[in-house]
Tab-separated table of C-alpha atoms and ligand atoms in Angstrom:
chain	number	residue	atom	x	y	z
L	186	MET	CA	29.396	-98.229	-83.121
L	187	ASN	CA	32.156	-100.750	-83.407
L	188	SER	CA	31.593	-102.097	-86.887
L	189	ASN	CA	32.710	-105.551	-85.849
L	190	THR	CA	29.596	-105.954	-83.745
L	191	ALA	CA	27.332	-105.319	-86.713
L	192	ILE	CA	28.177	-108.533	-88.498
L	193	HIS	CA	26.049	-110.460	-86.020
L	194	ASP	CA	23.021	-108.253	-86.343
L	195	ASP	CA	21.350	-108.723	-89.701
L	196	ASP	CA	18.824	-105.907	-89.258
L	197	LYS	CA	21.454	-103.389	-88.311
L	198	LEU	CA	23.723	-104.664	-91.019
L	199	GLN	CA	21.082	-104.260	-93.667
L	200	HIS	CA	20.387	-100.726	-92.498
L	201	GLU	CA	24.049	-99.804	-92.376
L	202	THR	CA	24.647	-101.316	-95.788
L	203	TRP	CA	21.913	-99.224	-97.271
L	204	THR	CA	23.145	-96.027	-95.658
L	205	LEU	CA	26.693	-96.677	-96.801
L	206	GLU	CA	25.380	-97.139	-100.288
L	207	ALA	CA	23.639	-93.791	-100.018
L	208	ASP	CA	26.600	-92.067	-98.381
L	209	LYS	CA	27.952	-90.623	-101.596
L	210	PHE	CA	26.356	-88.578	-104.271
L	211	HIS	CA	25.992	-90.774	-107.325
L	212	GLU	CA	26.535	-89.713	-110.878
L	213	GLU	CA	23.529	-90.651	-112.944
L	214	CYS	CA	24.878	-91.657	-116.320
L	215	GLY	CA	27.603	-91.843	-118.909
L	216	VAL	CA	27.195	-91.515	-122.679
L	217	PHE	CA	29.440	-92.572	-125.533
L	218	GLY	CA	29.042	-92.407	-129.310
L	219	VAL	CA	31.147	-93.388	-132.322
L	220	PHE	CA	30.776	-92.434	-135.979
L	221	PHE	CA	32.937	-94.079	-138.648
L	222	GLU	CA	33.112	-92.541	-142.085
L	223	ASP	CA	33.551	-95.977	-143.692
L	224	PRO	CA	30.088	-97.617	-143.812
L	225	ALA	CA	31.666	-101.079	-143.758
L	226	ARG	CA	32.981	-100.633	-140.213
L	227	ASP	CA	31.118	-101.531	-137.026
L	228	ALA	CA	30.989	-98.943	-134.237
L	229	ALA	CA	29.354	-101.026	-131.484
L	230	PRO	CA	32.524	-102.838	-130.292
L	231	LEU	CA	34.227	-99.493	-129.714
L	232	VAL	CA	31.164	-98.132	-127.923
L	233	TYR	CA	31.315	-101.188	-125.687
L	234	TYR	CA	34.897	-100.338	-124.680
L	235	GLY	CA	33.867	-96.738	-124.153
L	236	LEU	CA	31.099	-97.850	-121.791
L	237	LEU	CA	33.509	-100.032	-119.840
L	238	SER	CA	35.582	-96.893	-119.247
L	239	LEU	CA	32.532	-94.927	-118.120
L	240	GLN	CA	31.212	-97.679	-115.874
L	241	HIS	CA	31.991	-95.603	-112.763
L	242	ARG	CA	29.187	-93.246	-113.883
L	243	GLY	CA	26.458	-95.896	-113.628
L	244	GLN	CA	26.328	-99.594	-112.901
L	245	GLU	CA	22.634	-100.341	-112.949
L	246	SER	CA	21.970	-100.744	-116.662
L	247	ALA	CA	23.738	-100.354	-119.978
L	248	GLY	CA	22.699	-100.175	-123.609
L	249	ILE	CA	24.035	-99.728	-127.126
L	250	ALA	CA	22.122	-98.671	-130.255
L	251	ALA	CA	23.718	-98.986	-133.706
L	252	VAL	CA	22.474	-97.964	-137.145
L	253	LYS	CA	22.875	-99.809	-140.440
L	254	ASP	CA	20.948	-99.209	-143.655
L	255	LYS	CA	18.779	-96.641	-141.873
L	256	THR	CA	17.672	-99.177	-139.288
L	257	ILE	CA	18.537	-98.684	-135.617
L	258	GLU	CA	18.992	-101.803	-133.504
L	259	CYS	CA	19.306	-101.487	-129.736
L	260	ARG	CA	20.337	-103.945	-127.037
L	261	LYS	CA	20.189	-103.091	-123.351
L	262	GLY	CA	20.027	-104.833	-120.045
L	263	MET	CA	20.344	-104.520	-116.274
L	264	GLY	CA	23.838	-104.759	-114.830
L	265	LEU	CA	27.353	-103.960	-115.947
L	266	ALA	CA	28.272	-103.430	-119.595
L	267	GLY	CA	30.709	-106.348	-119.414
L	268	GLU	CA	27.919	-108.685	-118.276
L	269	ILE	CA	25.297	-107.536	-120.771
L	270	PHE	CA	27.361	-107.362	-123.940
L	271	THR	CA	28.501	-110.862	-124.700
L	272	PRO	CA	30.291	-111.335	-128.057
L	273	ASP	CA	27.044	-112.767	-129.406
L	274	ILE	CA	24.982	-109.691	-128.459
L	275	LEU	CA	27.629	-107.296	-129.722
L	276	SER	CA	27.729	-109.117	-133.046
L	277	GLN	CA	24.003	-108.309	-133.509
L	278	LEU	CA	24.758	-104.585	-133.465
L	279	LYS	CA	25.931	-103.741	-136.964
L	280	GLY	CA	26.668	-100.376	-138.484
L	281	ALA	CA	29.210	-97.590	-138.671
L	282	ALA	CA	27.584	-95.381	-136.022
L	283	ALA	CA	26.441	-96.242	-132.517
L	284	VAL	CA	25.641	-94.666	-129.156
L	285	GLY	CA	25.824	-96.232	-125.716
L	286	HIS	CA	24.736	-95.444	-122.213
L	287	VAL	CA	25.435	-96.562	-118.649
L	288	ARG	CA	22.910	-95.655	-116.000
L	289	TYR	CA	22.442	-95.265	-112.282
L	290	SER	CA	18.802	-94.443	-111.648
L	291	THR	CA	17.735	-91.244	-109.976
L	292	PHE	CA	14.783	-90.052	-112.030
L	293	GLY	CA	12.534	-92.955	-112.879
L	294	SER	CA	12.726	-96.347	-111.294
L	295	SER	CA	15.340	-99.023	-111.678
L	296	THR	CA	13.815	-101.106	-114.447
L	297	ILE	CA	14.780	-102.254	-117.914
L	298	GLU	CA	12.136	-99.873	-119.345
L	299	ASN	CA	14.206	-96.955	-118.062
L	300	ALA	CA	17.487	-98.294	-119.435
L	301	GLN	CA	18.931	-96.266	-122.314
L	302	PRO	CA	19.410	-95.491	-125.186
L	303	PHE	CA	15.752	-94.760	-125.956
L	304	VAL	CA	14.827	-95.520	-129.538
L	305	SER	CA	11.969	-93.984	-131.467
L	306	ARG	CA	10.976	-95.252	-134.913
L	307	PHE	CA	8.639	-93.059	-136.929
L	308	LYS	CA	7.588	-92.403	-140.483
L	309	LEU	CA	10.521	-90.190	-141.410
L	310	GLY	CA	13.246	-92.218	-139.764
L	311	SER	CA	14.448	-93.347	-136.380
L	312	ILE	CA	16.574	-91.944	-133.566
L	313	ALA	CA	18.249	-93.241	-130.426
L	314	VAL	CA	19.006	-90.934	-127.505
L	315	ALA	CA	21.508	-91.406	-124.685
L	316	HIS	CA	21.111	-88.732	-122.015
L	317	ASN	CA	23.117	-87.776	-118.942
L	318	GLY	CA	21.392	-85.266	-116.685
L	319	THR	CA	17.941	-84.400	-115.412
L	320	LEU	CA	15.297	-82.231	-116.996
L	321	THR	CA	13.733	-79.811	-114.544
L	322	ASN	CA	10.598	-79.390	-116.720
L	323	ALA	CA	10.159	-83.050	-117.727
L	324	ASP	CA	6.664	-83.323	-116.197
L	325	VAL	CA	5.350	-80.330	-118.118
L	326	VAL	CA	6.839	-81.487	-121.440
L	327	ARG	CA	5.589	-85.057	-120.904
L	328	GLU	CA	2.060	-83.787	-120.276
L	329	LEU	CA	2.126	-81.698	-123.442
L	330	LEU	CA	3.345	-84.656	-125.483
L	331	GLU	CA	0.764	-86.988	-123.951
L	332	ASP	CA	-1.946	-84.442	-124.736
L	333	ALA	CA	-0.706	-84.560	-128.334
L	334	GLY	CA	-1.245	-88.319	-128.347
L	335	ILE	CA	2.366	-89.396	-127.899
L	336	GLY	CA	2.779	-92.448	-125.689
L	337	PHE	CA	5.593	-93.245	-123.265
L	338	THR	CA	7.040	-96.613	-122.361
L	339	SER	CA	9.036	-95.539	-119.310
L	340	SER	CA	9.072	-93.111	-116.401
L	341	SER	CA	12.414	-91.655	-117.469
L	342	ASP	CA	12.737	-87.963	-118.297
L	343	SER	CA	15.118	-88.941	-121.098
L	344	GLU	CA	12.237	-90.440	-123.092
L	345	VAL	CA	10.759	-86.942	-123.167
L	346	ILE	CA	13.759	-85.858	-125.245
L	347	VAL	CA	13.500	-88.680	-127.767
L	348	ASN	CA	9.779	-88.107	-128.239
L	349	LEU	CA	10.222	-84.362	-128.618
L	350	ILE	CA	12.913	-84.801	-131.276
L	351	ALA	CA	10.741	-87.366	-133.084
L	352	LYS	CA	7.758	-84.983	-132.993
L	353	ASN	CA	9.814	-82.159	-134.536
L	354	TYR	CA	11.695	-84.355	-137.031
L	355	LYS	CA	9.642	-83.312	-140.043
L	356	LYS	CA	11.344	-79.888	-139.789
L	357	GLY	CA	14.704	-81.540	-140.450
L	358	LEU	CA	17.275	-82.782	-137.963
L	359	GLU	CA	18.887	-79.442	-137.193
L	360	LYS	CA	15.606	-77.666	-136.550
L	361	ALA	CA	14.203	-80.619	-134.625
L	362	LEU	CA	17.216	-80.549	-132.337
L	363	THR	CA	17.190	-76.816	-131.757
L	364	ASP	CA	13.434	-76.766	-131.144
L	365	THR	CA	13.733	-79.643	-128.711
L	366	ILE	CA	16.676	-78.222	-126.899
L	367	LYS	CA	15.113	-74.800	-126.559
L	368	PHE	CA	12.075	-76.410	-124.988
L	369	ILE	CA	13.772	-78.574	-122.381
L	370	LYS	CA	15.275	-77.183	-119.195
L	371	GLY	CA	17.765	-78.636	-116.778
L	372	SER	CA	20.987	-80.510	-117.323
L	373	TYR	CA	21.745	-82.653	-120.336
L	374	ALA	CA	24.663	-84.079	-122.193
L	375	LEU	CA	23.237	-85.926	-125.178
L	376	ALA	CA	24.559	-88.451	-127.665
L	377	VAL	CA	21.906	-88.900	-130.360
L	378	LEU	CA	21.975	-91.397	-133.206
L	379	THR	CA	19.908	-90.815	-136.332
L	380	ASP	CA	19.678	-92.778	-139.598
L	381	ASP	CA	22.818	-91.070	-140.864
L	382	ALA	CA	24.355	-88.912	-138.140
L	383	LEU	CA	25.785	-88.825	-134.654
L	384	VAL	CA	24.808	-85.736	-132.673
L	385	GLY	CA	26.151	-84.312	-129.422
L	386	ALA	CA	24.527	-81.537	-127.397
L	387	ARG	CA	25.243	-79.949	-124.055
L	388	ASP	CA	22.903	-77.764	-122.019
L	389	PRO	CA	23.474	-73.982	-121.991
L	390	ASN	CA	25.289	-74.176	-118.657
L	391	GLY	CA	27.305	-77.272	-119.504
L	392	ILE	CA	26.397	-78.767	-116.125
L	393	ARG	CA	27.152	-82.315	-117.200
L	394	PRO	CA	30.347	-82.952	-119.169
L	395	LEU	CA	30.636	-84.005	-122.802
L	396	CYS	CA	33.684	-84.044	-125.035
L	397	LEU	CA	34.665	-84.704	-128.612
L	398	GLY	CA	37.382	-87.080	-129.745
L	399	LYS	CA	38.867	-88.136	-133.054
L	400	LEU	CA	39.678	-91.585	-134.336
L	401	SER	CA	41.358	-92.671	-137.494
L	402	GLY	CA	38.410	-92.412	-139.899
L	403	GLY	CA	35.904	-91.416	-137.275
L	404	TRP	CA	34.684	-89.326	-134.360
L	405	ILE	CA	33.772	-89.933	-130.735
L	406	LEU	CA	31.460	-88.261	-128.233
L	407	ALA	CA	32.039	-89.152	-124.593
L	408	SER	CA	31.038	-88.036	-121.120
L	409	GLU	CA	34.692	-88.100	-120.092
L	410	SER	CA	38.012	-87.962	-121.892
L	411	CYS	CA	39.222	-91.157	-120.161
L	412	ALA	CA	36.853	-93.103	-122.446
L	413	ILE	CA	38.334	-91.484	-125.547
L	414	ASP	CA	41.798	-92.545	-124.350
L	415	ALA	CA	40.522	-96.072	-123.723
L	416	VAL	CA	39.553	-96.623	-127.356
L	417	GLY	CA	42.760	-95.150	-128.745
L	418	GLY	CA	41.161	-91.857	-129.766
L	419	GLU	CA	42.532	-88.356	-129.489
L	420	PHE	CA	40.792	-85.841	-127.268
L	421	VAL	CA	39.812	-82.852	-129.412
L	422	ARG	CA	37.900	-80.581	-127.068
L	423	ASP	CA	34.911	-80.261	-124.777
L	424	VAL	CA	31.528	-79.685	-126.332
L	425	GLU	CA	30.758	-76.112	-125.355
L	426	PRO	CA	27.748	-75.250	-123.197
L	427	GLY	CA	24.821	-74.611	-125.516
L	428	GLU	CA	26.534	-76.273	-128.478
L	429	VAL	CA	25.254	-78.928	-130.898
L	430	ILE	CA	27.688	-80.999	-132.972
L	431	ILE	CA	26.293	-82.975	-135.911
L	432	ILE	CA	28.638	-85.569	-137.421
L	433	ASN	CA	27.749	-87.226	-140.716
L	434	ARG	CA	29.603	-88.453	-143.800
L	435	ASP	CA	29.740	-85.020	-145.386
L	436	GLN	CA	30.737	-82.792	-142.530
L	437	VAL	CA	31.115	-82.104	-138.871
L	438	LEU	CA	28.844	-79.195	-138.131
L	439	SER	CA	28.903	-77.205	-134.920
L	440	PHE	CA	26.434	-74.532	-133.911
L	441	SER	CA	25.289	-72.836	-130.776
L	442	PHE	CA	21.610	-73.122	-129.936
L	443	SER	CA	21.709	-70.710	-127.069
L	444	GLU	CA	23.141	-67.220	-126.977
L	445	LYS	CA	22.923	-66.915	-123.240
L	446	THR	CA	25.380	-69.436	-121.900
L	447	ARG	CA	27.000	-69.249	-118.514
L	448	ARG	CA	29.306	-72.166	-118.017
L	449	ALA	CA	28.480	-73.896	-114.735
L	450	VAL	CA	29.963	-77.359	-114.899
L	451	CYS	CA	29.229	-79.483	-111.838
L	452	ALA	CA	32.046	-78.922	-109.307
L	453	PHE	CA	31.353	-82.399	-107.920
L	454	GLU	CA	32.683	-83.927	-111.136
L	455	TYR	CA	36.145	-82.845	-109.987
L	456	VAL	CA	35.570	-83.779	-106.346
L	457	TYR	CA	34.264	-87.295	-106.874
L	458	PHE	CA	32.288	-88.327	-109.972
L	459	ALA	CA	34.838	-88.212	-112.758
L	460	ARG	CA	37.753	-90.561	-113.178
L	461	PRO	CA	41.051	-88.947	-112.163
L	462	ASP	CA	42.530	-89.561	-115.607
L	463	SER	CA	39.876	-87.386	-117.248
L	464	VAL	CA	40.141	-83.747	-118.250
L	465	ILE	CA	36.865	-81.816	-118.076
L	466	ASP	CA	36.482	-78.325	-119.486
L	467	GLN	CA	40.257	-78.014	-119.605
L	468	VAL	CA	40.712	-78.911	-115.938
L	469	ASP	CA	42.733	-82.001	-115.143
L	470	VAL	CA	40.669	-83.952	-112.587
L	471	TYR	CA	43.642	-85.572	-110.828
L	472	GLY	CA	45.504	-82.263	-110.642
L	473	ALA	CA	42.440	-80.540	-109.187
L	474	ARG	CA	42.146	-83.196	-106.484
L	475	VAL	CA	45.817	-82.955	-105.508
L	476	ARG	CA	45.561	-79.173	-105.428
L	477	ALA	CA	42.424	-79.371	-103.241
L	478	GLY	CA	44.471	-81.428	-100.760
L	479	GLU	CA	47.246	-78.841	-100.800
L	480	ILE	CA	44.738	-76.062	-100.131
L	481	LEU	CA	43.121	-78.108	-97.376
L	482	GLY	CA	46.582	-78.431	-95.813
L	483	ARG	CA	47.056	-74.680	-96.026
L	484	GLU	CA	43.612	-73.965	-94.572
L	485	SER	CA	43.414	-76.514	-91.766
L	486	ALA	CA	46.689	-78.315	-91.063
L	487	VAL	CA	46.962	-80.436	-87.928
L	488	GLN	CA	49.998	-82.051	-86.283
L	489	ALA	CA	50.023	-85.682	-87.419
L	490	ASP	CA	52.268	-88.647	-88.227
L	491	LEU	CA	50.420	-89.949	-91.287
L	492	VAL	CA	47.927	-88.777	-93.898
L	493	ILE	CA	45.740	-91.327	-95.678
L	494	GLY	CA	42.942	-90.982	-98.212
L	495	VAL	CA	39.601	-92.753	-98.295
L	496	PRO	CA	40.134	-94.808	-101.448
L	497	ASP	CA	39.916	-94.057	-104.244
L	498	SER	CA	38.819	-90.473	-104.692
L	499	GLY	CA	40.361	-89.235	-101.399
L	500	THR	CA	43.824	-90.456	-102.365
L	501	PRO	CA	44.991	-87.606	-104.675
L	502	ALA	CA	43.917	-85.015	-102.083
L	503	ALA	CA	45.786	-86.949	-99.372
L	504	ILE	CA	48.914	-86.764	-101.548
L	505	GLY	CA	48.386	-83.008	-101.902
L	506	TYR	CA	47.768	-82.537	-98.189
L	507	GLY	CA	50.937	-84.478	-97.400
L	508	ARG	CA	52.985	-82.339	-99.802
L	509	ALA	CA	51.631	-79.091	-98.398
L	510	THR	CA	52.055	-79.954	-94.729
L	511	GLY	CA	55.063	-82.290	-94.773
L	512	THR	CA	52.937	-85.096	-93.309
L	513	PRO	CA	54.030	-88.533	-94.587
L	514	PHE	CA	51.465	-90.045	-96.996
L	515	GLY	CA	50.574	-93.703	-96.570
L	516	MET	CA	47.948	-96.183	-97.661
L	517	GLY	CA	46.242	-97.017	-94.367
L	518	ILE	CA	42.912	-98.179	-95.785
L	519	VAL	CA	42.309	-100.832	-98.426
L	520	LYS	CA	39.123	-100.872	-100.447
L	521	ASN	CA	37.744	-104.036	-101.947
L	522	LYS	CA	37.013	-102.928	-105.506
L	523	TYR	CA	35.284	-106.109	-106.529
L	524	ILE	CA	32.144	-105.509	-104.521
L	525	ALA	CA	31.520	-102.009	-105.823
L	526	ARG	CA	28.321	-102.931	-107.595
L	527	THR	CA	26.902	-104.435	-104.447
L	528	PHE	CA	26.875	-100.942	-103.039
L	529	ILE	CA	25.415	-99.096	-105.926
L	530	SER	CA	22.511	-101.175	-107.117
L	531	PRO	CA	19.668	-99.087	-105.728
L	532	ASP	CA	17.152	-101.779	-104.988
L	533	GLN	CA	18.232	-105.308	-104.421
L	534	GLY	CA	18.370	-107.609	-101.497
L	535	LYS	CA	21.851	-109.009	-101.965
L	536	ARG	CA	23.896	-106.261	-100.324
L	537	GLU	CA	23.722	-107.300	-96.694
L	538	LYS	CA	27.045	-108.972	-96.147
L	539	ALA	CA	29.149	-106.718	-98.310
L	540	VAL	CA	29.532	-103.689	-96.075
L	541	LEU	CA	32.120	-105.162	-93.764
L	542	VAL	CA	34.422	-106.187	-96.544
L	543	LYS	CA	34.373	-102.880	-98.381
L	544	HIS	CA	37.126	-101.200	-96.327
L	545	ASN	CA	39.836	-102.600	-94.110
L	546	VAL	CA	42.735	-100.979	-92.249
L	547	ILE	CA	46.430	-101.770	-92.639
L	548	LYS	CA	47.027	-102.026	-88.911
L	549	SER	CA	50.826	-101.877	-89.054
L	550	GLU	CA	50.607	-98.532	-90.868
L	551	VAL	CA	48.281	-96.720	-88.460
L	552	ARG	CA	49.034	-98.266	-85.064
L	553	GLY	CA	50.149	-95.664	-82.495
L	554	LYS	CA	49.957	-92.805	-85.008
L	555	ARG	CA	48.096	-89.512	-85.266
L	556	VAL	CA	46.267	-89.984	-88.551
L	557	VAL	CA	44.737	-87.432	-90.934
L	558	LEU	CA	41.950	-89.093	-92.923
L	559	ILE	CA	41.076	-87.307	-96.170
L	560	ASP	CA	37.662	-87.892	-97.724
L	561	ASP	CA	36.310	-86.325	-100.893
L	562	SER	CA	32.929	-85.455	-99.363
L	563	ILE	CA	30.611	-86.203	-96.464
L	564	VAL	CA	26.975	-86.783	-97.338
L	565	ARG	CA	25.349	-88.809	-94.538
L	566	GLY	CA	28.536	-89.398	-92.577
L	567	THR	CA	28.118	-93.150	-92.246
L	568	THR	CA	31.278	-94.079	-94.143
L	569	CYS	CA	33.480	-91.644	-92.227
L	570	LYS	CA	32.064	-92.754	-88.900
L	571	ARG	CA	32.835	-96.332	-89.654
L	572	LEU	CA	36.323	-95.556	-90.908
L	573	VAL	CA	37.159	-93.566	-87.780
L	574	ALA	CA	35.962	-96.511	-85.690
L	575	ILE	CA	38.038	-99.093	-87.533
L	576	LEU	CA	41.125	-96.845	-87.545
L	577	LYS	CA	40.861	-96.374	-83.795
L	578	SER	CA	40.230	-100.026	-83.142
L	579	ALA	CA	43.361	-100.737	-85.236
L	580	GLY	CA	45.383	-98.592	-82.791
L	581	ALA	CA	45.407	-95.090	-84.336
L	582	LYS	CA	46.123	-92.604	-81.527
L	583	GLU	CA	44.151	-89.764	-83.087
L	584	VAL	CA	42.006	-89.496	-86.222
L	585	HIS	CA	41.510	-86.067	-87.831
L	586	ILE	CA	39.080	-85.869	-90.735
L	587	ARG	CA	39.789	-83.404	-93.553
L	588	VAL	CA	37.313	-83.113	-96.413
L	589	CYS	CA	38.257	-81.768	-99.826
L	590	SER	CA	34.809	-80.438	-100.630
L	591	PRO	CA	32.782	-77.884	-98.657
L	592	PRO	CA	29.872	-79.138	-96.500
L	593	VAL	CA	27.123	-80.661	-98.670
L	594	GLN	CA	23.992	-78.917	-97.392
L	595	TYR	CA	21.591	-78.848	-100.324
L	596	PRO	CA	20.249	-81.401	-102.800
L	597	CYS	CA	21.152	-81.580	-106.459
L	598	TYR	CA	18.510	-81.140	-109.151
L	599	PHE	CA	20.741	-81.835	-112.127
L	600	GLY	CA	21.142	-85.568	-112.474
L	601	ILE	CA	22.743	-86.521	-109.191
L	602	ASP	CA	21.179	-88.842	-106.676
L	603	THR	CA	20.953	-86.958	-103.361
L	604	PRO	CA	19.229	-87.708	-100.093
L	605	HIS	CA	16.620	-85.344	-98.630
L	606	ARG	CA	18.144	-82.240	-97.123
L	607	LYS	CA	17.318	-83.388	-93.614
L	608	ASP	CA	19.564	-86.428	-94.176
L	609	LEU	CA	22.591	-84.392	-95.244
L	610	ILE	CA	24.649	-84.557	-92.085
L	611	SER	CA	26.340	-81.165	-92.622
L	612	ASN	CA	23.000	-79.391	-92.860
L	613	GLY	CA	22.723	-77.304	-89.687
L	614	THR	CA	25.727	-78.917	-87.978
L	615	SER	CA	29.073	-77.203	-87.359
L	616	ALA	CA	32.283	-78.952	-88.400
L	617	SER	CA	33.351	-79.442	-84.788
L	618	GLU	CA	29.989	-80.939	-83.785
L	619	LEU	CA	30.097	-83.179	-86.808
L	620	GLY	CA	33.639	-84.305	-86.003
L	621	LYS	CA	32.538	-85.280	-82.501
L	622	SER	CA	29.508	-87.156	-83.757
L	623	LEU	CA	31.726	-89.159	-86.118
L	624	GLY	CA	34.137	-89.996	-83.294
L	625	ALA	CA	36.997	-87.950	-84.814
L	626	ASP	CA	39.479	-85.785	-82.911
L	627	SER	CA	38.880	-82.910	-85.329
L	628	LEU	CA	37.151	-82.262	-88.643
L	629	ALA	CA	37.545	-79.506	-91.243
L	630	PHE	CA	36.207	-78.908	-94.748
L	631	ILE	CA	37.876	-77.042	-97.581
L	632	SER	CA	36.277	-73.622	-98.073
L	633	VAL	CA	34.186	-72.852	-101.175
L	634	GLU	CA	36.926	-70.382	-102.186
L	635	GLY	CA	39.509	-73.118	-101.688
L	636	LEU	CA	37.576	-75.531	-103.896
L	637	LEU	CA	37.294	-72.889	-106.618
L	638	GLU	CA	41.014	-72.158	-106.302
L	639	SER	CA	41.767	-75.855	-106.815
L	640	LEU	CA	39.861	-75.733	-110.104
L	641	GLU	CA	41.201	-72.442	-111.358
L	642	THR	CA	44.847	-73.222	-110.845
L	643	VAL	CA	45.201	-76.427	-112.758
L	644	GLY	CA	43.975	-75.349	-116.158
L	645	PHE	CA	44.807	-77.912	-118.802
L	646	PRO	CA	45.572	-76.611	-122.269
L	647	GLY	CA	43.650	-79.386	-124.056
L	648	VAL	CA	43.926	-80.014	-127.766
L	649	LEU	CA	41.746	-77.299	-129.206
L	650	ASP	CA	41.874	-78.579	-132.725
L	651	ALA	CA	39.028	-76.971	-134.566
L	652	ILE	CA	36.563	-79.206	-136.297
L	653	GLY	CA	35.818	-78.619	-139.919
L	654	ASP	CA	34.266	-80.207	-142.906
L	655	LYS	CA	35.845	-83.147	-144.660
L	656	SER	CA	37.038	-81.135	-147.598
L	657	GLY	CA	39.622	-79.392	-145.454
L	658	ASP	CA	38.012	-76.007	-145.962
L	659	ALA	CA	38.198	-73.425	-143.236
L	660	PRO	CA	37.247	-75.128	-140.019
L	661	VAL	CA	34.367	-74.039	-137.900
L	662	SER	CA	35.907	-71.658	-135.434
L	663	ILE	CA	35.621	-72.412	-131.781
L	664	LYS	CA	34.377	-69.517	-129.781
L	665	ALA	CA	36.270	-68.559	-126.705
L	666	GLY	CA	33.519	-69.283	-124.236
L	667	PRO	CA	32.720	-67.251	-121.164
L	668	GLY	CA	35.079	-67.556	-118.184
L	669	ARG	CA	35.146	-70.841	-116.378
L	670	SER	CA	32.613	-71.054	-113.585
L	671	TYR	CA	31.002	-73.903	-111.725
L	672	CYS	CA	27.766	-75.165	-110.282
L	673	LEU	CA	28.182	-75.171	-106.508
L	674	GLY	CA	24.495	-75.670	-105.744
L	675	CYS	CA	24.800	-78.502	-103.246
L	676	PHE	CA	27.350	-76.494	-101.242
L	677	THR	CA	25.813	-73.020	-101.414
L	678	GLY	CA	22.129	-73.526	-102.298
L	679	GLU	CA	22.619	-71.218	-105.294
L	680	TYR	CA	21.856	-73.027	-108.542
L	681	PRO	CA	22.781	-71.965	-112.072
L	682	ILE	CA	19.178	-72.377	-113.237
L	683	PRO	CA	15.986	-71.946	-111.225
L	684	VAL	CA	14.709	-75.104	-109.563
L	685	SER	CA	11.473	-75.687	-107.720
L	686	GLY	CA	11.748	-76.181	-103.967
L	687	GLU	CA	15.246	-74.759	-103.810
L	688	THR	CA	15.590	-75.419	-100.117
L	689	GLY	CA	15.132	-79.064	-100.913
L	690	GLU	CA	13.015	-79.858	-97.904
M	711	SF4	S1	24.213	-79.227	-107.243
M	711	SF4	FE1	25.639	-78.683	-108.867
M	711	SF4	S2	27.675	-79.102	-107.937
M	711	SF4	FE2	26.200	-80.172	-106.687
M	711	SF4	S3	26.144	-82.250	-107.558
M	711	SF4	FE3	24.495	-81.054	-108.535
M	711	SF4	S4	25.373	-80.259	-110.414
M	711	SF4	FE4	27.055	-80.918	-109.104
């Protein structure tokens, strides 16, 4: 379809807008926490800046909870962090420790009730939980808690965690956390605020990222290292799979709640979700993307005059492809960044007109040329199809699609919004058939081995400063974890933990 015709057809436009919105996997959430040792300081303003830096992980709602004098106050709302947290609202959040959350709904509907952090106030204290991930046994745990008389205010699986911790709290924080964490299954990166501590925890496979940073007089927990950089902190290290870190005024305590850990961080973090200036589990995201482009060039080079990336996440791989094949790299496509939210709000009626202004072609760059178009992934294919059409209508002689992730053929069960398997365009379709259906002259994906190679070859040393107690005694040693490995479930159908309905039909 020539996209220019769609502007006059509101029904088609609405449909296309929706499918474009759903044409990428979407990260579910980002978490951020700050703990200052000085009780006179306020953590919420820093958490706000952290959330702004994690906004790419969720644009539907945002929230911050802060604790002062053993009282947790929480403010949350629908929309972007910058819209919700006016100076007036931020000034209501007092206290030296705070956690924040940005959300894109997958589990639970898009309502303020499901916005995080979730706060529970009970006889022994109060806690606030910010969760990134999805519990695979949330229904079972919710039923057990409801049978025990515990009420829920939302449909979110994250509320299960807060209620479970609250239920176990009489055993003490450490025991409550370990009991809770042993009970829940699935993916979780948690930032938990109690009356006097900030706690981080990562599931035994480390599917969703979480890292630790240091500030002058304080500590940070963040989904991505880019947010630590943004608040002037120093990246310390990733929270290990199966690790809990408790930060309070006396100490920073780290312990492992699970002996059986097999690291399986989501490979899609490196392909698309994470910001390129982040480092996750010692792998530099930008470097991995460039390397994936180089490998793609080695695996499936084509004669061409220009290589361009689908902005923004296709750009590093296009640079890599250009380096590996000697194809000149150019810009080619411009993305309007200021309408991003229009595309990601899951359920609103204001998106109709935005689709046609999301991408445009620099005609002088592509006219008369054989173009290689690099995309990070193909989910439904609608974006690629449209880009091929506008490149050709701008005068490109040939358009060859190269994709720096393997075909997405299976759904994700670990906190990522995915369409039904039948709607994944690579499911049951060969690359050449798919290329034809998208109007391209050829199409090739990176192999699974190639993707893994891109992640194994750009190891980042990190700053593995050990954490210790405040007295400067021997620090808690950091175990050398098991070898780096990845979740590749949506590419291979093999998941790091059992899921129900693995075929995803
Ligand atoms: S299935 Fe695994 S690799 Fe794919 S998006 Fe989910 S967590 Fe990431």
